[in-house]
Coordinates of C-alpha atoms in Angstrom, one line a residue:
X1 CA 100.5 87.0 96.2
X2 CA 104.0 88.2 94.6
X3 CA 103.6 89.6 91.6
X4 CA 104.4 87.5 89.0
X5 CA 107.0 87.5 85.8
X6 CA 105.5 87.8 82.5
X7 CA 106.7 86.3 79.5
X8 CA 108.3 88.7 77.1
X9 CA 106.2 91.4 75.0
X10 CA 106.7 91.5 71.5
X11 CA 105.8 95.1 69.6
X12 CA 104.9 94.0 66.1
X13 CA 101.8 93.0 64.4
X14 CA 100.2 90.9 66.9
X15 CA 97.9 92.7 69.5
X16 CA 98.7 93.6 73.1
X17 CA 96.2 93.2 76.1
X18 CA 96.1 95.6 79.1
X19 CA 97.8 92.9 80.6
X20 CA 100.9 92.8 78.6
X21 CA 101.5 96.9 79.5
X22 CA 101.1 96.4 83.0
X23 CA 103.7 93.9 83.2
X24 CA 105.8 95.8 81.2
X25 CA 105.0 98.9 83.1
X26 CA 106.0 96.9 86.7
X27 CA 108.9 95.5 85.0
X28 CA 108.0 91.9 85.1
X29 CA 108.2 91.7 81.4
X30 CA 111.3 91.9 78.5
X31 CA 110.3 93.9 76.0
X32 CA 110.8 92.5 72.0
X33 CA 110.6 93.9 68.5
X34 CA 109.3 91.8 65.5
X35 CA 112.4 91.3 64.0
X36 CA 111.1 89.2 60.6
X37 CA 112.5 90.6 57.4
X38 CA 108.8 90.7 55.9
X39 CA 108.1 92.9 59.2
X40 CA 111.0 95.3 59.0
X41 CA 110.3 95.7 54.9
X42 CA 106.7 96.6 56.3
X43 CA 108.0 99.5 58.4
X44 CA 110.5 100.6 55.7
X45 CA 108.2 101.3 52.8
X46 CA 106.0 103.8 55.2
X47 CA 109.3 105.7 55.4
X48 CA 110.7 105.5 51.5
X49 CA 107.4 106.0 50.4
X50 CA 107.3 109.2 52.4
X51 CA 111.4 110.2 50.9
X52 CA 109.5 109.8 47.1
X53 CA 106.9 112.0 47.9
X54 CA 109.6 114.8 49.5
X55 CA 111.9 114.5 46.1
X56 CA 108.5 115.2 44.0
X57 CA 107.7 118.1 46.4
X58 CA 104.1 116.3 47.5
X59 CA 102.6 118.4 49.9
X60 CA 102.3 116.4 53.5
X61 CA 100.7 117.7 56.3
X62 CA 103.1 118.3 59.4
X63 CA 106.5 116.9 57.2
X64 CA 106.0 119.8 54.3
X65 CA 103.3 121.9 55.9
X66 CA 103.1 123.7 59.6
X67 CA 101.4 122.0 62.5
X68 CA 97.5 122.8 63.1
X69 CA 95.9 125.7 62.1
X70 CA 99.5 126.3 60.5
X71 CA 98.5 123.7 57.9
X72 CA 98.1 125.9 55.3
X73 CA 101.8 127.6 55.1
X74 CA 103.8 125.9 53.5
X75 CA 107.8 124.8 54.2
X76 CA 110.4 125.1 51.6
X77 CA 112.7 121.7 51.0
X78 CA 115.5 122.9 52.7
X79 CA 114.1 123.7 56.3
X80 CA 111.8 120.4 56.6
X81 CA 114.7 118.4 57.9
X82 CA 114.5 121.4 61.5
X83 CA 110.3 121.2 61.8
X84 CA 110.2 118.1 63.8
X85 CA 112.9 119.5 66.2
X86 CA 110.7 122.5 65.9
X87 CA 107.5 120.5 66.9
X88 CA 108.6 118.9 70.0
X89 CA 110.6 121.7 70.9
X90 CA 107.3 124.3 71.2
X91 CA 105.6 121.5 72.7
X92 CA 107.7 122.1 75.7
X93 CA 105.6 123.4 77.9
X94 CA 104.1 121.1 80.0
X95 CA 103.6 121.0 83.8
X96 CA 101.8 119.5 86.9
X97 CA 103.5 116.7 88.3
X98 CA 105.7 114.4 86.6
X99 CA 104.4 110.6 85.7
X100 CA 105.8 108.4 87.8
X101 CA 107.9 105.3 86.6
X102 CA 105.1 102.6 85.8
X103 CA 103.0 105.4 84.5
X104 CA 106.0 106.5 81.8
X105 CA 106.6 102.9 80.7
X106 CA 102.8 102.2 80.0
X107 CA 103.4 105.6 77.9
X108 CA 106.1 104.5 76.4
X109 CA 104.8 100.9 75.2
X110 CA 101.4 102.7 74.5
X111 CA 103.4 104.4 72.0
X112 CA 105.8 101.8 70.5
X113 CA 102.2 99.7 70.0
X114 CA 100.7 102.3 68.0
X115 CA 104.0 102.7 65.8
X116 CA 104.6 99.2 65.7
X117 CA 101.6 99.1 63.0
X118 CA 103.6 100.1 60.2
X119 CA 101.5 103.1 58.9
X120 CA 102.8 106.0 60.4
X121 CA 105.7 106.4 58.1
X122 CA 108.8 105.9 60.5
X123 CA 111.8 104.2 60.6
X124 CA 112.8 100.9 62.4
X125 CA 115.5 102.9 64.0
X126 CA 112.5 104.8 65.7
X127 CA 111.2 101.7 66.7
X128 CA 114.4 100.3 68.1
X129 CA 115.3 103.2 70.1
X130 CA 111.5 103.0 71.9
X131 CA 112.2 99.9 72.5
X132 CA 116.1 100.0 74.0
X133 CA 114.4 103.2 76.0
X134 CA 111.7 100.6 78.0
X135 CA 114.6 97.9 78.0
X136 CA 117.5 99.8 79.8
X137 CA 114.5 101.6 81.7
X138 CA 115.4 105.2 80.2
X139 CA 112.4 107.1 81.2
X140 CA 111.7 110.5 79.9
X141 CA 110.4 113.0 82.9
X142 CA 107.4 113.9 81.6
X143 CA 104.5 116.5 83.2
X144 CA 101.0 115.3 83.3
X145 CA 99.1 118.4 82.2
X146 CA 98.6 119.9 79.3
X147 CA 96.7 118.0 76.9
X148 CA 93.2 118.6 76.0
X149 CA 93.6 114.9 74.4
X150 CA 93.5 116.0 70.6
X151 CA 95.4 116.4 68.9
X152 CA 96.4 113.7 71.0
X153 CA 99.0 114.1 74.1
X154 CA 101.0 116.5 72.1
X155 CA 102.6 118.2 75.1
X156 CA 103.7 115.3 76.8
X157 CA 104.8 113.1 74.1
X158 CA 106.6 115.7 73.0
X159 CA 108.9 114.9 76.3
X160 CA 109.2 111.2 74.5
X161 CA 110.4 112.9 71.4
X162 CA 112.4 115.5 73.1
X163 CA 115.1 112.5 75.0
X164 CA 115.0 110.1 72.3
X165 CA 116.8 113.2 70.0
X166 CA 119.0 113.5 73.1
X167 CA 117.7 116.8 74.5
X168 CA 115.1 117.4 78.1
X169 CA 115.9 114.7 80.9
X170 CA 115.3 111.0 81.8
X171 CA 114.7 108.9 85.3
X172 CA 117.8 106.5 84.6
X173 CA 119.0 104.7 87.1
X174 CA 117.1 106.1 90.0
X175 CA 119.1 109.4 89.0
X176 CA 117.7 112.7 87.3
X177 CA 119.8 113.1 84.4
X178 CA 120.4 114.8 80.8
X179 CA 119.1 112.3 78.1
X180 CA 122.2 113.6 76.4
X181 CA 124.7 112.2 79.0
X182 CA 123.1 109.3 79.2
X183 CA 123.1 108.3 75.4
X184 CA 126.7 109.1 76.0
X185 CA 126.9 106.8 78.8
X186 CA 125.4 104.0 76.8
X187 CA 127.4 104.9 73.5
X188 CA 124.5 105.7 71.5
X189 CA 123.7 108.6 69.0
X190 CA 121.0 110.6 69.8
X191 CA 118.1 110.5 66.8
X192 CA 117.9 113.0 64.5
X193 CA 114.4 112.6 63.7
X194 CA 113.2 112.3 60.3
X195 CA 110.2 114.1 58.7
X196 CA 107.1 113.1 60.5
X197 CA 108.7 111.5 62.9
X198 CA 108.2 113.8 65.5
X199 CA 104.8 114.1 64.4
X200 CA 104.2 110.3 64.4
X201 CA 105.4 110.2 68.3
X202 CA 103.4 112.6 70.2
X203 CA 100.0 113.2 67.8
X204 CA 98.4 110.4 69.1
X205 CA 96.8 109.0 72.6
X206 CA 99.9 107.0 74.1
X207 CA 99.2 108.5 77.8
X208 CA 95.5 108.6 77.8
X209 CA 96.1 104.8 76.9
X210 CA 98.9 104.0 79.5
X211 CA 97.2 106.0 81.9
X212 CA 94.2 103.7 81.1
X213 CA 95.8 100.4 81.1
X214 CA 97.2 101.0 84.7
X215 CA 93.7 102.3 85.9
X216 CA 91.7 99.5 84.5
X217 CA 94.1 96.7 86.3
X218 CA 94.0 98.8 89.5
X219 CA 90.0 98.9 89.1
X220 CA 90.0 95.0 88.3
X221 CA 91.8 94.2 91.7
X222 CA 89.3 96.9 93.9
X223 CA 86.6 94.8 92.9
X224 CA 88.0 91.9 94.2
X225 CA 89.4 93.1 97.4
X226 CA 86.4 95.2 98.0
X227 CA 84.4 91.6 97.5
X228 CA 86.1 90.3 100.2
X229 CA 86.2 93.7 102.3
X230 CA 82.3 92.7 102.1
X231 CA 82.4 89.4 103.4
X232 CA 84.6 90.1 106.0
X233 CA 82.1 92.6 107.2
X234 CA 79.1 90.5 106.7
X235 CA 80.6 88.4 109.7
X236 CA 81.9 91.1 111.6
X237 CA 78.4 92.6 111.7
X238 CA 76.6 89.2 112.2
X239 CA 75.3 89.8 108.8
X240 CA 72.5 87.5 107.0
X241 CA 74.8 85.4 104.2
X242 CA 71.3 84.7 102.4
X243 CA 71.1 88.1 100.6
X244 CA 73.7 85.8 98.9
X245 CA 71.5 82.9 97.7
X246 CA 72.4 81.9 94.0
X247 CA 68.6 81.2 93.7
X248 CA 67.7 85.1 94.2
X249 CA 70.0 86.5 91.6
X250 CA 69.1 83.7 89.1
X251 CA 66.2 86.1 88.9
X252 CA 68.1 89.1 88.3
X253 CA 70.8 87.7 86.3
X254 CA 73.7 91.0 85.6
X255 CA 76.6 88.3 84.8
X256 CA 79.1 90.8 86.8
X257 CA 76.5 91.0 89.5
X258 CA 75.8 87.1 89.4
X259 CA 79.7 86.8 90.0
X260 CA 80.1 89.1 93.1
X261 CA 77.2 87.2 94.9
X262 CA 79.2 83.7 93.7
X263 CA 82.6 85.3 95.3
X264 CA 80.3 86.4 98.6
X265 CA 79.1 82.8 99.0
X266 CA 82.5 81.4 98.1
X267 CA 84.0 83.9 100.7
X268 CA 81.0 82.9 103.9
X269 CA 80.9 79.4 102.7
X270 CA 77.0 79.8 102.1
X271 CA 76.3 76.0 101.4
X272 CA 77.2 75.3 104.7
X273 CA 74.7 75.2 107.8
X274 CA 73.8 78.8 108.2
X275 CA 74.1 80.5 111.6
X276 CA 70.8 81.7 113.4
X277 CA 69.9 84.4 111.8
X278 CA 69.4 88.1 113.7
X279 CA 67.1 90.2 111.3
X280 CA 65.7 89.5 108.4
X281 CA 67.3 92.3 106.0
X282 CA 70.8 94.0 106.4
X283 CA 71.2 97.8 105.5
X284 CA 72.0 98.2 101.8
X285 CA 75.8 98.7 102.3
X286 CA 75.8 95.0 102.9
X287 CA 72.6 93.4 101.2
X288 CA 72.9 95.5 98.0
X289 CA 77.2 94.9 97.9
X290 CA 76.6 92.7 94.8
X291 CA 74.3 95.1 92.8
X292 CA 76.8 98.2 93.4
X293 CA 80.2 95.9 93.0
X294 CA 78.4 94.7 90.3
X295 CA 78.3 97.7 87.8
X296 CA 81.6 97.9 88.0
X297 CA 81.8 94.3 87.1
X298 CA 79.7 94.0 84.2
X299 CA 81.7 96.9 82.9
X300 CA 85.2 95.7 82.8
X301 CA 83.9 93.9 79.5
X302 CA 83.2 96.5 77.6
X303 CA 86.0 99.1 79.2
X304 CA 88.5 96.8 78.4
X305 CA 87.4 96.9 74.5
X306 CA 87.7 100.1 74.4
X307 CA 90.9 100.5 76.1
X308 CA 92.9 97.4 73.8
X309 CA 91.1 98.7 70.9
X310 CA 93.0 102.5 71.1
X311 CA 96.2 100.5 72.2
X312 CA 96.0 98.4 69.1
X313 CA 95.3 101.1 66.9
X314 CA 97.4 103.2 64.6
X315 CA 96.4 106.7 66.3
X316 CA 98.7 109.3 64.8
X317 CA 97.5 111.6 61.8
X318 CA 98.5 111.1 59.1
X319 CA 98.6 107.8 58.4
X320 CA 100.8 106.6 55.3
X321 CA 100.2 103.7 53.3
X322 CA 103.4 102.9 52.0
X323 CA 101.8 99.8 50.0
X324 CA 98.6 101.7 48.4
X325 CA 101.2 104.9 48.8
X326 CA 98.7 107.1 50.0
X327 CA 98.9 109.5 52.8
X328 CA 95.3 109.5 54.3
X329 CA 94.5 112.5 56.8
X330 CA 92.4 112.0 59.5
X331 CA 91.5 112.4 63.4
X332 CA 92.8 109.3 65.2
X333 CA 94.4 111.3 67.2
X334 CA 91.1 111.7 69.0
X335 CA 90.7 109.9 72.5
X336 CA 86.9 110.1 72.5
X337 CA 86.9 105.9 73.8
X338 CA 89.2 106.6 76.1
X339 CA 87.8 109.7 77.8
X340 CA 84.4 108.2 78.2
X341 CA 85.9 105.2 79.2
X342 CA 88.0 107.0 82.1
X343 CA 85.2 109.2 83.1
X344 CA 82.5 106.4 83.1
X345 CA 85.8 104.4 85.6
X346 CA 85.6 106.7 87.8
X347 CA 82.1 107.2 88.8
X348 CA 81.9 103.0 89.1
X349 CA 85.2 103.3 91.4
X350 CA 83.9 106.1 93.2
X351 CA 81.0 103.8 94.2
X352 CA 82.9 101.6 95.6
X353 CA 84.3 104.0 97.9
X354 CA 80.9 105.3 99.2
X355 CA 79.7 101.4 99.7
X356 CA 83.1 100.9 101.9
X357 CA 82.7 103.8 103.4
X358 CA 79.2 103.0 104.5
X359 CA 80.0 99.5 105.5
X360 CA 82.6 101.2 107.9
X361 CA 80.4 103.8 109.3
X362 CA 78.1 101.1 110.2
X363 CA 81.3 98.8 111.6
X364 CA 82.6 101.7 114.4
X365 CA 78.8 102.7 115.8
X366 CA 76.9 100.6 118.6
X367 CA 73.7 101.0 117.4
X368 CA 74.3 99.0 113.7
X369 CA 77.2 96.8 114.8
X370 CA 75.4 94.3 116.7
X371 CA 77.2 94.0 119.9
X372 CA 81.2 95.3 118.9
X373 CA 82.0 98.1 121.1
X374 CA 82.0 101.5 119.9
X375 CA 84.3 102.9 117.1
X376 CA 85.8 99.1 117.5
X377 CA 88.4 99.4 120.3
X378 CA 90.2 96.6 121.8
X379 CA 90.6 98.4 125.1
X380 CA 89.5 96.6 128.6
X381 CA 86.7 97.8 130.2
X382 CA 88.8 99.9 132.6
X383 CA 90.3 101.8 130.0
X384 CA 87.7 101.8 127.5
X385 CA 87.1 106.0 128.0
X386 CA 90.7 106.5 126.9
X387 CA 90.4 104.5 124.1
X388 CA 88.8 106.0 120.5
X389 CA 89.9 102.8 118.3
X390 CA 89.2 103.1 114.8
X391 CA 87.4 106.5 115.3
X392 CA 89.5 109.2 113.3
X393 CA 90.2 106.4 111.0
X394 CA 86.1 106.5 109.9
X395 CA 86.4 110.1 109.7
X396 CA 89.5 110.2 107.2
X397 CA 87.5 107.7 105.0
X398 CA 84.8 109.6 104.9
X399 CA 86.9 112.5 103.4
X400 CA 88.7 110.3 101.3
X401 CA 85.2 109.0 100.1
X402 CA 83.7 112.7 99.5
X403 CA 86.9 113.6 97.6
X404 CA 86.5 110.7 95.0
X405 CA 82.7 111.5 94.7
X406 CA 83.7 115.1 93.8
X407 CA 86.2 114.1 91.1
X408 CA 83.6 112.5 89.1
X409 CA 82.6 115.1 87.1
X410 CA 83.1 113.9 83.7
X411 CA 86.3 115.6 81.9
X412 CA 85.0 114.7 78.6
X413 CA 82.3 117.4 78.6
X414 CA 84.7 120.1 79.0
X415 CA 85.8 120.1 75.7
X416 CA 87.6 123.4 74.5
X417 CA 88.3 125.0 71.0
X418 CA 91.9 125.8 71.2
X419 CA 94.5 126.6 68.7
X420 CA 93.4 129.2 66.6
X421 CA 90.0 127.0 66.6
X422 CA 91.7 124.2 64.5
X423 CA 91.4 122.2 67.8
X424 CA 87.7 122.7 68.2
X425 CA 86.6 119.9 70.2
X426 CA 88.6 118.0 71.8
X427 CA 88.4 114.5 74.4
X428 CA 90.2 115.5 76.9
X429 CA 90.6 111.9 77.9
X430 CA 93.7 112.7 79.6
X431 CA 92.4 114.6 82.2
X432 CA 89.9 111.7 82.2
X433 CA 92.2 109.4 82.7
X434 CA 94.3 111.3 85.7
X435 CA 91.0 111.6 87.4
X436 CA 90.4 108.2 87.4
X437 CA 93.2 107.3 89.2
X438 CA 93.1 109.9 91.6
X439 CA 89.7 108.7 92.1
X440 CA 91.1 105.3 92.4
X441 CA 93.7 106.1 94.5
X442 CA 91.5 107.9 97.2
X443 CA 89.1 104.4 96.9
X444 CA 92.1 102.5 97.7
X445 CA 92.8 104.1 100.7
X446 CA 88.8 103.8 101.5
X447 CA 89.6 99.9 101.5
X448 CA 92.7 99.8 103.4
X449 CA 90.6 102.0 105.8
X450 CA 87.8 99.2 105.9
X451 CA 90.1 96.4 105.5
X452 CA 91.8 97.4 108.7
X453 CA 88.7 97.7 110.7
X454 CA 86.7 94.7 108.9
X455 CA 89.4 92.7 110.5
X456 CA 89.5 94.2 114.0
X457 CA 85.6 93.5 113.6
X458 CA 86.0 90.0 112.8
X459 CA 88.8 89.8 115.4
X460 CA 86.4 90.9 118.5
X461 CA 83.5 89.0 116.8
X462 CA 86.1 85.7 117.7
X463 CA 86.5 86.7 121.2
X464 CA 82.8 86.6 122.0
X465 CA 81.2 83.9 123.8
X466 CA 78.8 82.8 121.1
X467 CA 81.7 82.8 118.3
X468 CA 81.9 80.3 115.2
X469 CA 84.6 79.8 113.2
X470 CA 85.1 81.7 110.0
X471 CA 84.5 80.1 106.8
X472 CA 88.1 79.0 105.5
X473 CA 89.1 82.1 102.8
X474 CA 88.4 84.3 105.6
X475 CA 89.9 82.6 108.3
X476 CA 93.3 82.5 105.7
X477 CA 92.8 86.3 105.0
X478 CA 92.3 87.2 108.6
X479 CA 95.4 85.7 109.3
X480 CA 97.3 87.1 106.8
X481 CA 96.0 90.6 107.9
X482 CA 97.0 89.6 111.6
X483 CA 100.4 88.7 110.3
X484 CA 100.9 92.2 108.9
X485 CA 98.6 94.5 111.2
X486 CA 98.7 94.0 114.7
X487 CA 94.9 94.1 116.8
X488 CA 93.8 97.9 118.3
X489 CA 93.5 97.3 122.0
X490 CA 95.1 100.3 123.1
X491 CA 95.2 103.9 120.8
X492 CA 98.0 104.1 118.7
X493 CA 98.8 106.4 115.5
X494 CA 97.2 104.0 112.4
X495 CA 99.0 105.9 109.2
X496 CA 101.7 103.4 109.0
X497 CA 99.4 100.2 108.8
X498 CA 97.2 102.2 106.5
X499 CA 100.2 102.8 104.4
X500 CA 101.4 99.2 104.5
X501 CA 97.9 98.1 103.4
X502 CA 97.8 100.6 100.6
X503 CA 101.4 98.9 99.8
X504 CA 99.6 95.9 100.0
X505 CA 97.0 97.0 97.7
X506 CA 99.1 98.2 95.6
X507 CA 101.6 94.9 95.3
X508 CA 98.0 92.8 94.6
X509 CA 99.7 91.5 97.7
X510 CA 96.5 88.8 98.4
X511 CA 95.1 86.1 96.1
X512 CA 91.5 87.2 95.9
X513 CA 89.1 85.8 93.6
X514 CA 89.6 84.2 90.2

């Protein structure tokens, strides 16, 4: 399955589903502004209203005021036009790895949503420039640690900030460069930005919620291919397609559960004459697939609520509300949904690696595989003691698997008071959020792992006397996997199908499951 274009996504008013940053962060969608005058009036007010209160000297938090703790000290008239440079300058400090390119456009659009709102008292300019940046694919290099999630992803947004003024460095054109020569380059003047502006970009919870979007889609997919993983295993082991039946989970009716037992029988073709059955219960890894696949499952609903609701939110502080002109301070800056939502991922994904992982073990030894030879080898019989198959391959996943189960301590718990104790609890949904996708990228490679060998299974399960053919989604997905990954019969080095699989996985490369 190619991945497929995406009609363009409008930033205004109207909300934005996971969906809509994902394509924008793979590039298969254009990216719009609301462009009605009502619209741009809408965004203008926030910004006039907040040019009144400056001439009457109002005091505003972060635009007339220090940051934080610094809340209480005041700054005269004629130095409030430096603070935001100030702001994103001290802010400079991050470090870790730098987000890749998907990563810093779900960032990016993350952000734009939250401005888009109209109540964080900047300009269209602002706006526009956000929105030329994901259009000409101008990505800031920004570092992935150093937010404790709240005041938001200060530290990294501040990297947003930093290149849209022209200053820190961008991913433009597959080339490390200056934002400065860039906006040169293009013919455009760097943003001088305006009071709160600075403010408005990076104290709020734009890469918690990128971060999120891109895990929750990755997650979506795992289920799915970790579906079928199953039910290519359940024939590869000769398993018993009746754990299946719709009758026995009308008694136990999850919905998400209910489905992953409807894909199973889809998958095996369970309506059809059943084959002569072996033993009368499988081991949990296959009998139990639908109540573990299932958790996950019956908690996309509620994850995804969580996650469009912060996208869709105005989470900046403070928020101005240039019709009622009042400047209203709060905490939205807090990523509290997001971190249990990213912590609560990753012990569901994690699950999913330990099933696979179990399902494999039982795959590669001779006395649960029913009749496959041991550690799945292709080899002759003559040179079956050179030959250790899939072997090393079982023990990887089973590091792979052990690594994702440690990282599933919840970050949320680990709240810190920093910041002179201004910052006294904080989400830390970022860290949340990096977890779970190092926890779902150590699951994908579980599944390649078990993919691979789920289809050698199946493979030597055809080449037995007693065959039958496969059920017709798995015949079409074991010879797509043929097409791409080539039988074991004799030993060979396995990284590079594993990589191509992950590709694969990555790519959504196989139609799955509606």
């Amino acid at each position: 399955m190619t991945m497929q274009p995406h009609e363009p996504v409008t930033f205004g008013e109207a909300p934005l589903a996971i969906e809509d940053v994902l394509a924008v962060a793979e590039r298969r969608a254009a990216t719009r502004l609301q462009d009605d005058a009502a619209y741009r009036e809408r965004i203008a007010r926030g910004a006039r209203f907040l040019d009144t209160l400056l001439d009457q000297e109002g005091v505003i938090y972060g635009v007339t005021t220090g940051y934080g703790d610094s809340c209480v000290v005041a700054v005269p008239l004629e130095h409030v036009e430096s603070l935001p440079r100030h702001l994103y300058t001290f802010h400079g400090c991050g470090l870790g790895r730098l987000l890749d390119a998907a990563a810093t456009r779900a960032v990016l659009a993350a952000r734009l949503r939250s401005l888009s709102h109209g109540v964080s008292g900047v300009r269209m300019e602002l706006l526009e420039r956000l929105q030329l940046f994901l259009e000409h694919d101008i990505l800031p290099l920004i570092p992935e640690e150093g937010s404790v999630g709240a005041s938001g992803d200060l530290t990294p947004l501040s990297y947003v900030a930093a290149t849209l003024s022209g200053e820190r460095e961008v991913l433009f054109r597959g080339e490390r460069r200056s934002s400065a020569e860039v906006h040169r380059e293009l013919g455009w003047q760097p943003l001088v930005l305006r009071p709160k502006e600075a403010l408005a970009l990076m104290n709020g919870t734009a890469v918690m919620t990128g971060l999120a979007c891109l895990a929750f889609a990755r997650a979506d997919y795992l289920l799915q291919l970790a579906t079928r993983i199953t039910a290519l295993n359940v024939i590869a082991l000769q398993g018993n397609p009746e754990h299946f039946d719709e009758r026995l989970f009308a008694a136990k009716p999850h919905p998400g559960q209910t489905q992953v037992a409807a894909w199973l029988r889809q998958d095996l073709a369970i309506d059809a004459p059943l084959p002569s059955l072996h033993r009368l219960q499988d081991r949990y890894s296959l009998r139990c697939a639908p109540h573990v696949l299932g958790v996950l499952a019956d908690s996309l609903g509620w994850l995804r609520g969580f996650i469009e609701t912060e996208l869709n939110s105005a989470n900046d502080n403070p928020i101005i509300d240039g019709d009622a002109e009042r400047v209203l301070h709060g905490g939205h800056f807090y990523g509290g949904h997001i971190a249990f939502a990213m912590d609560s991922l990753k012990t569901l994904v994690a699950n999913v690696a330990d099933l696979l992982d179990r399902q494999l073990a039982l795959l590669v030894d001779v006395r649960y595989n029913h009749g496959l030879p041991s550690n799945l080898s292709g080899a002759e019989a003559e040179r079956a003691m050179l030959n250790h198959g899939f072997k090393a391959v079982q023990i990887g996943a089973s590091a792979w698997t052990a690594e994702a189960l440690k990282q599933t301590m919840p970050a949320s718990v680990f709240s810190r008071s920093t910041e002179c104790h201004n910052q006294d609890k904080v989400s830390m949904g970022t860290i949340a959020a990096r977890d779970a996708l190092r926890v779902l990228e150590l699951t994908e490679q579980v599944a390649a792992a078990t993919l691979l060998a789920a289809n050698q299974g199946v493979w030597l399960r055809a080449r037995q006397a007693d065959a039958r053919p496969l059920p017709p989604a798995l015949e079409q997905m074991h010879q797509l996997l043929l097409a791409d990954f080539a039988p074991v019969i004799e030993d060979r080095a396995l990284e590079h199908d594993l990589r191509l699989c992950l590709t694969r996985i990555g790519q959504r490369h196989w139609r799955l499951h509606a």
